[in-house]
Short mmCIF file of C-alpha atoms in Angstrom, two decimals:
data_model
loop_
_atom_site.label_atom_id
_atom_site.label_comp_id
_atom_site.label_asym_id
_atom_site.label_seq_id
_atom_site.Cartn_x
_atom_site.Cartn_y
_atom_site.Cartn_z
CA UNK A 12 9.83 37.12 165.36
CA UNK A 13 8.14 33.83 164.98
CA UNK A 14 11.61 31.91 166.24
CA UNK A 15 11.38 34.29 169.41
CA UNK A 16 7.16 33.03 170.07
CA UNK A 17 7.88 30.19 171.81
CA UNK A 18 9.98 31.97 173.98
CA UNK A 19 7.73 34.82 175.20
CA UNK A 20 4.64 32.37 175.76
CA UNK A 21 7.43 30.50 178.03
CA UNK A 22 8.11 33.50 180.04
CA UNK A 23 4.32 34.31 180.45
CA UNK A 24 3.80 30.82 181.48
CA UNK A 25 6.06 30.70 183.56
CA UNK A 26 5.70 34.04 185.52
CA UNK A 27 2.16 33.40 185.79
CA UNK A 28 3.40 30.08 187.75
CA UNK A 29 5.74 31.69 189.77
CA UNK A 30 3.14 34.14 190.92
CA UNK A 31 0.18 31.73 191.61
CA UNK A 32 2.27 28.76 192.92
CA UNK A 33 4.77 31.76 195.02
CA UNK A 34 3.29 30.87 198.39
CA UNK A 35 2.77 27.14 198.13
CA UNK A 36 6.07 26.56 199.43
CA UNK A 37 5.86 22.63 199.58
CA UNK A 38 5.23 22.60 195.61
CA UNK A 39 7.78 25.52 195.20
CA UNK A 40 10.09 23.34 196.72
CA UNK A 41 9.79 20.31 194.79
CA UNK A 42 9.51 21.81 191.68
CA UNK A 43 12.51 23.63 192.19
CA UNK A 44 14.29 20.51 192.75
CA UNK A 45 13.10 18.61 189.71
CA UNK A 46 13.90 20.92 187.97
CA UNK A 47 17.55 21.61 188.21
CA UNK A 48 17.85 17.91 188.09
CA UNK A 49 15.90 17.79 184.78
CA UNK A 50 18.51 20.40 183.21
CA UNK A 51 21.22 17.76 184.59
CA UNK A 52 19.48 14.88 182.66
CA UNK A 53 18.73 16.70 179.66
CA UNK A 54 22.18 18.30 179.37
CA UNK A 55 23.66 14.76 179.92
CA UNK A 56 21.16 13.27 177.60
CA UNK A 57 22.89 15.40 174.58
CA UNK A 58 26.50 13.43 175.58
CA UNK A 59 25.26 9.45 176.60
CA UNK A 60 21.74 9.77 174.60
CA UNK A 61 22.77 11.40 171.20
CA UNK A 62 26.44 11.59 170.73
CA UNK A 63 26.67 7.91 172.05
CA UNK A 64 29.31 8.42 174.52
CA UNK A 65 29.83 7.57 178.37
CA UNK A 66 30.27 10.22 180.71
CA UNK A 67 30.33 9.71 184.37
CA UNK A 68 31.69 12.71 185.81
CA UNK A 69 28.53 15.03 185.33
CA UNK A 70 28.65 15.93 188.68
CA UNK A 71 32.29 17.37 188.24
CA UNK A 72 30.82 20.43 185.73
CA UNK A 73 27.46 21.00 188.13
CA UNK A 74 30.66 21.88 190.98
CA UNK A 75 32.44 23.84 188.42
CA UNK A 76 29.19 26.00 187.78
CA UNK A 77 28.23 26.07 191.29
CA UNK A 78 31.09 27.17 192.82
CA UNK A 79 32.02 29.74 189.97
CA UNK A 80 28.52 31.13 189.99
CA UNK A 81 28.38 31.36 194.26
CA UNK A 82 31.74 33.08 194.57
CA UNK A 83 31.06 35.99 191.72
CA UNK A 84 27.29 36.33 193.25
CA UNK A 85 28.66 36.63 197.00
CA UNK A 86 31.38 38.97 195.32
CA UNK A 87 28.87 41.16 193.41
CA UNK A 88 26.54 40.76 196.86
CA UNK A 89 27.64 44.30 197.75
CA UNK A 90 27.18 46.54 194.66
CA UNK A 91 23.87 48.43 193.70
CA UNK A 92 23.29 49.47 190.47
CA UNK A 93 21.61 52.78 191.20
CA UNK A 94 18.56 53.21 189.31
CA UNK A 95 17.80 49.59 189.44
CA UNK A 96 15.42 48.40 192.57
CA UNK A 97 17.55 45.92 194.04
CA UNK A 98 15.67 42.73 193.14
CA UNK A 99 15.85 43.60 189.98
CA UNK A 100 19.96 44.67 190.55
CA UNK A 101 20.25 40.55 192.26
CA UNK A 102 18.50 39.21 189.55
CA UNK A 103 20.46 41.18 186.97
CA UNK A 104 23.79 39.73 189.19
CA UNK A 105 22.73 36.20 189.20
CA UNK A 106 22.03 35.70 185.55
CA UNK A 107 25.03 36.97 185.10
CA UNK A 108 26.57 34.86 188.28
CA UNK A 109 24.74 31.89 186.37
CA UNK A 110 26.09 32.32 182.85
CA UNK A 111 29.16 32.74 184.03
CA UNK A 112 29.76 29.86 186.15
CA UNK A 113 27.91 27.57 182.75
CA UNK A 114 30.76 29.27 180.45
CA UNK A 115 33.16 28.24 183.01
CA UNK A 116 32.00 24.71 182.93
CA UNK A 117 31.85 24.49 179.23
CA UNK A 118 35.57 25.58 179.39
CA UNK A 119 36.15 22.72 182.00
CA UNK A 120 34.56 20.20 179.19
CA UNK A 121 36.47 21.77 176.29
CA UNK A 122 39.96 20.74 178.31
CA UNK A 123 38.54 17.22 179.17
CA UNK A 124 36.88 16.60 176.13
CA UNK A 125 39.45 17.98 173.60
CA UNK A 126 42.03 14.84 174.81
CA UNK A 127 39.46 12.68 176.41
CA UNK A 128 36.86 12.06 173.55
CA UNK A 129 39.63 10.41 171.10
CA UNK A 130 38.93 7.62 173.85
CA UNK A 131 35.77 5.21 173.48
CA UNK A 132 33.80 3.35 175.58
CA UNK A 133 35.31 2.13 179.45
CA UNK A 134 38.19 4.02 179.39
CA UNK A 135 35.64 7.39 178.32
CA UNK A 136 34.04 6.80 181.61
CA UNK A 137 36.97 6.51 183.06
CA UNK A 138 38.64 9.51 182.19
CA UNK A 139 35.06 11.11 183.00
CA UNK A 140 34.94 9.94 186.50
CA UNK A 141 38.76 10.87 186.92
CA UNK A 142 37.63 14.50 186.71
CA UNK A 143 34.74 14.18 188.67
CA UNK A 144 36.97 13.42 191.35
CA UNK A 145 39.82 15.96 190.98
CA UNK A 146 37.23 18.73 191.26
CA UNK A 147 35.73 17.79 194.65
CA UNK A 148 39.41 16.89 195.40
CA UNK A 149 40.77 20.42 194.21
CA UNK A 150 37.40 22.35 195.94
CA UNK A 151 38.14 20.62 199.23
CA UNK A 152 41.68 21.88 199.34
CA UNK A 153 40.97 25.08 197.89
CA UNK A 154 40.49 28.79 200.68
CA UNK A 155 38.62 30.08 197.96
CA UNK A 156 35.91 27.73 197.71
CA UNK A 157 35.65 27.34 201.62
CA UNK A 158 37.41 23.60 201.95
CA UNK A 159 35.69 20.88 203.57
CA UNK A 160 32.94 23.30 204.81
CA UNK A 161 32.14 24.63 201.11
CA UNK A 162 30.59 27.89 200.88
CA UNK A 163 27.49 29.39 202.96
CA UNK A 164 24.91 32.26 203.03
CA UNK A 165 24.70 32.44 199.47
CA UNK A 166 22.25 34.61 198.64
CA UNK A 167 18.55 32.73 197.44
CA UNK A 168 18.17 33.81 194.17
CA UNK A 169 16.95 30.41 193.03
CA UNK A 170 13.41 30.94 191.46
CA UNK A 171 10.45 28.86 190.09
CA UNK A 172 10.68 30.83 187.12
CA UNK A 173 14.26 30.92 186.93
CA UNK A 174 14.67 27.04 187.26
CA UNK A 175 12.18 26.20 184.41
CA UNK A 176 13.27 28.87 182.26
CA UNK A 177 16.16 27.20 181.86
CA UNK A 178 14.49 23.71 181.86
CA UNK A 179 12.70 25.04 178.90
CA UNK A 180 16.21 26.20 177.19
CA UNK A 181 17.76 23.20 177.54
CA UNK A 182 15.10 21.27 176.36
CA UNK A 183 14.28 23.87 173.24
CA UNK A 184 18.01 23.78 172.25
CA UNK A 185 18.22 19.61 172.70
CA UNK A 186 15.00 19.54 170.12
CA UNK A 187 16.39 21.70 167.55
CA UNK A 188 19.75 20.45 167.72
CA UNK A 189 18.21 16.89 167.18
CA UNK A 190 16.75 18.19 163.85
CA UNK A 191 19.71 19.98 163.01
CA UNK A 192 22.53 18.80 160.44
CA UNK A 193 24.70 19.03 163.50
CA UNK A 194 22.49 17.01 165.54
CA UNK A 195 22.16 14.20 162.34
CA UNK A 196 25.87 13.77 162.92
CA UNK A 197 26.22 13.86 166.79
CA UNK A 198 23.03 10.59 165.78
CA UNK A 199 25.57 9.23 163.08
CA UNK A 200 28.59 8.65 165.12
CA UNK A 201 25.99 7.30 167.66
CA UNK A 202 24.74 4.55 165.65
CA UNK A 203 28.12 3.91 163.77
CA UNK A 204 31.60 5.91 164.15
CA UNK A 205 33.61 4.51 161.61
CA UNK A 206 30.90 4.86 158.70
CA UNK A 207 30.14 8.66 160.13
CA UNK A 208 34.06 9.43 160.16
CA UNK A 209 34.03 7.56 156.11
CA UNK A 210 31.34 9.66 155.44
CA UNK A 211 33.18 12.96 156.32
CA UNK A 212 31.76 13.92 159.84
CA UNK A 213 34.63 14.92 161.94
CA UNK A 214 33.69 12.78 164.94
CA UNK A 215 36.14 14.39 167.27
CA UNK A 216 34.86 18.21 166.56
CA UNK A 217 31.23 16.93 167.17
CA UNK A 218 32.05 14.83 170.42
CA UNK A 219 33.76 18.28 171.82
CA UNK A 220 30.96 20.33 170.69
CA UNK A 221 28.58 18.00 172.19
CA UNK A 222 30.92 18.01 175.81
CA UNK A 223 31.12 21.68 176.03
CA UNK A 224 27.04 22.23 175.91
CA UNK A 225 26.68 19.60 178.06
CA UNK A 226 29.00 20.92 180.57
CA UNK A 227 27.52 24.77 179.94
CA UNK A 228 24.23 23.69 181.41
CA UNK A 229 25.38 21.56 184.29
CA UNK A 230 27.32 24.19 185.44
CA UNK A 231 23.78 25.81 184.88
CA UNK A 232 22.29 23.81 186.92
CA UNK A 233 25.19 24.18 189.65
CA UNK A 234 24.54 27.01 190.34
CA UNK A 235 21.07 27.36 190.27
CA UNK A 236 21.30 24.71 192.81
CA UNK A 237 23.79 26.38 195.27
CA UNK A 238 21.66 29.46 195.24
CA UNK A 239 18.39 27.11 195.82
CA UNK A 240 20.30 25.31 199.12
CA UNK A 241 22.53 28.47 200.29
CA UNK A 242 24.85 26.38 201.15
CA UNK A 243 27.57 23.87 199.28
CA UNK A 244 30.23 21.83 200.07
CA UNK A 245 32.36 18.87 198.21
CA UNK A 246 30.03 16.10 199.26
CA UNK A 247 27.25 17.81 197.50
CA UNK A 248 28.66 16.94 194.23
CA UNK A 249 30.54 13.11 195.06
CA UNK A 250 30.26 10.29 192.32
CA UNK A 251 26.78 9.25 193.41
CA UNK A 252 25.05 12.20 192.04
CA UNK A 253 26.63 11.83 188.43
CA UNK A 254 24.90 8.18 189.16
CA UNK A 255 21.99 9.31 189.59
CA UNK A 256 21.83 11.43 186.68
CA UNK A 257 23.13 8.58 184.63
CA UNK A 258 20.19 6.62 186.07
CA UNK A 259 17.93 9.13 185.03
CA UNK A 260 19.22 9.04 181.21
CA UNK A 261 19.26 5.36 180.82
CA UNK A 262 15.58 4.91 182.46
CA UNK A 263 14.48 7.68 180.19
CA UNK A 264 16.05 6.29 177.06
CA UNK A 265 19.01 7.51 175.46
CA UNK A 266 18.81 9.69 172.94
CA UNK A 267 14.93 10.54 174.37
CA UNK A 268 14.90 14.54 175.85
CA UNK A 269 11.27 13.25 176.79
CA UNK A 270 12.87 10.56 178.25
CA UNK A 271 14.90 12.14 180.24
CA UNK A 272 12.24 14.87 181.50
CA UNK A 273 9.82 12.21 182.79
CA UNK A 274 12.79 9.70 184.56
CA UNK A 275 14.21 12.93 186.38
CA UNK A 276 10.83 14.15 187.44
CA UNK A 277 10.37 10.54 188.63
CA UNK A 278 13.21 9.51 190.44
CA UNK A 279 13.58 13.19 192.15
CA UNK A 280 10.21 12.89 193.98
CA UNK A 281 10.59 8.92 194.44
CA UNK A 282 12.18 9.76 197.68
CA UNK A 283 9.43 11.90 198.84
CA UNK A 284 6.66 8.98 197.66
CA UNK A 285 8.96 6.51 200.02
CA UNK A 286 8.82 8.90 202.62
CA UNK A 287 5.07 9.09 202.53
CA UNK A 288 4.45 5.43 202.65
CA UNK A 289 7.29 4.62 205.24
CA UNK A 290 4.87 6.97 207.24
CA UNK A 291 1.83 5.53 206.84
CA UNK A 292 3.22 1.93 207.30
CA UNK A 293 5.26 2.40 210.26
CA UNK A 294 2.55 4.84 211.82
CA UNK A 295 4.12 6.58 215.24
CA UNK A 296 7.15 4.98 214.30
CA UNK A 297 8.62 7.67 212.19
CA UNK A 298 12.33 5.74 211.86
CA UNK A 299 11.02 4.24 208.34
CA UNK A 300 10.21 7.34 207.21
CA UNK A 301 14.47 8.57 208.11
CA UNK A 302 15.64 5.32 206.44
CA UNK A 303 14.47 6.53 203.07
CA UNK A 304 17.75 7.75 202.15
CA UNK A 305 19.41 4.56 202.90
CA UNK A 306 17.28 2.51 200.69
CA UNK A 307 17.29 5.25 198.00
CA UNK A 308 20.27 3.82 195.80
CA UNK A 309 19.32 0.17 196.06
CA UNK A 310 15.66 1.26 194.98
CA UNK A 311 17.47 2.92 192.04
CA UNK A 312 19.82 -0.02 190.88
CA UNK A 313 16.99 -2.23 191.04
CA UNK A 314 14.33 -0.19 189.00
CA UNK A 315 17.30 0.40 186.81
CA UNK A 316 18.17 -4.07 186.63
CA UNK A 317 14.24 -3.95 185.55
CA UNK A 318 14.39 -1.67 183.07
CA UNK A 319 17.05 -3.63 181.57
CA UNK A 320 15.79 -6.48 181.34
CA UNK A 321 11.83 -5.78 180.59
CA UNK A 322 12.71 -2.63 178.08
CA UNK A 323 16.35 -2.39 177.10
CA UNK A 324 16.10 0.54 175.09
CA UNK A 325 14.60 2.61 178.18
CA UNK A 326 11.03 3.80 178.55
CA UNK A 327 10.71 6.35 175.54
CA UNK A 328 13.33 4.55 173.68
CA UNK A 329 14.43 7.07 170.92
CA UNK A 330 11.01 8.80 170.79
CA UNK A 331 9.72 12.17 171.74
CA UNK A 332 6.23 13.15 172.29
CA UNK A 333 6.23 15.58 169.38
CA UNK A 334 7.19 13.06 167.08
CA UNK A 335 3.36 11.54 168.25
CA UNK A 336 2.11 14.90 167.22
CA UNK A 337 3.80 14.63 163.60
CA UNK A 338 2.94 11.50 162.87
CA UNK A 339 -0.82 12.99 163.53
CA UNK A 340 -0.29 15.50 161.67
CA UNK A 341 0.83 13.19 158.37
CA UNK A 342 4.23 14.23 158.60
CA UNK A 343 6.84 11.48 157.60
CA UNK A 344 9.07 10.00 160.49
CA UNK A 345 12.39 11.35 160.67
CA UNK A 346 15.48 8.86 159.58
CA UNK A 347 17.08 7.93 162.53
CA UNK A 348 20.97 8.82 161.70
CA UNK A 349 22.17 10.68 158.16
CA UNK A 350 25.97 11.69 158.38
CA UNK A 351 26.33 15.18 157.31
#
């Protein structure tokens, strides 16, 4: 019962949230955004950040779940279950929509992964941003998926509280799996591959492990996403938003789920702090304001140079803020790597 705690104070959180912030539709809004893109960071965080690995087709898996997850809610649009009220029946659907379209991601990383993560370094990336491509290829050319034009109407199922709920997964399961054995030796082949393979770890196993939960909650994410826009299409997941969340994970820190919270939550609603000031300074002239996307990426690659060169090891490093509240507490500082 004590395992399940944090959980239930999360869901009364949360619903208490989604009930006092449910007309604020500006903060609704925003929020929502962060965070799916917060489940994206974390989730990639557990691949680049802990396992040690370079994946740059993130944005591949967040199509996989989005599409799977739209098609079997618009499919499962039309059925009632009869003594349910029906928000409770679409809700009921689009869990299921959503855990569906993760599983079918996480099968998507199993069949890249299981060849893929044999491969180190460059030609990792490579092979990552291969399939990246193929899958906005494949969705484009696809009936199924709608082509060019993607999908529409999908239904809005995309809630406050169903966004952070699963921010709050994610970053629950990327804790404990840090202080897990199996987490100690996703950190040893990190920090050294050879000694962790001498040692016994079978790096290959772990890297594929690692892949497949990654990929479950981008496609997570996916689809909480296409239900938050109602509408998708293959631009919506192109090679700059596996960027972006790449951005995110390095600015963070890799290997830092803190890390990776704050730089998401940061460079989400950097746009929106652009747009604000491009208003004030140009006044009447609103045409700053509509050039924010255009001087979005450059923003990004130069905060990203900075970071580089004034704090390598991103802002949080390989910290957590609950490793602040240990050390408060007395307790002694985890090692950093320990093959199992």
């Amino acid at each position: 019962m004590k395992s399940f705690l944090p959980v239930l104070i999360a869901v009364a959180v949360l619903a208490l949230l989604q009930l006092v912030l449910g007309d604020a539709a500006f903060v609704t809004y925003h929020a929502t955004r962060v965070g799916v893109w917060v489940i994206m960071a974390v989730s990639l965080n557990i691949i680049n950040g802990m396992t040690g690995q370079f994946s740059i087709g993130h944005a591949g898996f967040m199509a996989v779940g989005a599409y799977a997850s739209s098609l079997l809610t618009l499919l499962l649009h039309q059925y009632r279950i009869g003594f349910l009220p029906d928000p409770v029946t679409a809700q009921l659907f689009f869990l299921t929509a959503l855990l569906a379209g993760g599983a079918l991601a996480g099968v998507a990383g199993f069949l890249v992964g299981l060849p893929s993560l044999r491969l180190k370094g460059d030609y990792l990336a490579i092979v990552t941003l291969g399939f990246g491509e193929i899958i906005r290829v494949i969705v484009t050319n696809m009936k199924v998926t709608g082509g060019a034009l993607g999908l529409s109407s999908i239904p809005p199922h995309t809630s406050l509280f169903m966004v952070w709920f699963w921010v709050f997964v994610v970053v629950l399961l990327a804790r404990r799996l840090a202080d897990s054995s199996h987490g100690r030796s996703l950190l040893a082949i990190r920090e050294d591959e050879v000694a962790a393979e001498a040692m016994g770890v079978d790096t290959t196993s772990y890297k594929v492990r690692a892949f497949v939960v990654s990929s479950f909650f981008a496609g997570v994410a996916g689809g909480l996403f296409a239900h938050f826009l109602q509408a998708i299409n293959p631009n919506s997941f192109t090679f700059v938003q596996s960027i972006e969340v790449v951005v995110m994970v390095v600015a963070g820190g890799l290997g830092s789920t803190t890390g990776a919270v704050v730089a998401a939550t940061f460079l989400v609603m950097l746009p929106e702090g652009l747009r604000t000031l491009f208003l004030q300074l140009g006044g009447e002239n609103q045409s700053l304001a509509q050039k924010v996307d255009q001087v979005r990426m450059p923003i990004y690659g130069l905060l990203l140079v900075v970071i580089m060169l004034t704090r390598p090891q991103g802002i949080f490093g390989t910290h957590e803020l609950w490793d602040l509240w240990k050390r408060k507490k007395g307790a002694p500082e985890k090692p950093k790597a320990v093959a199992a």
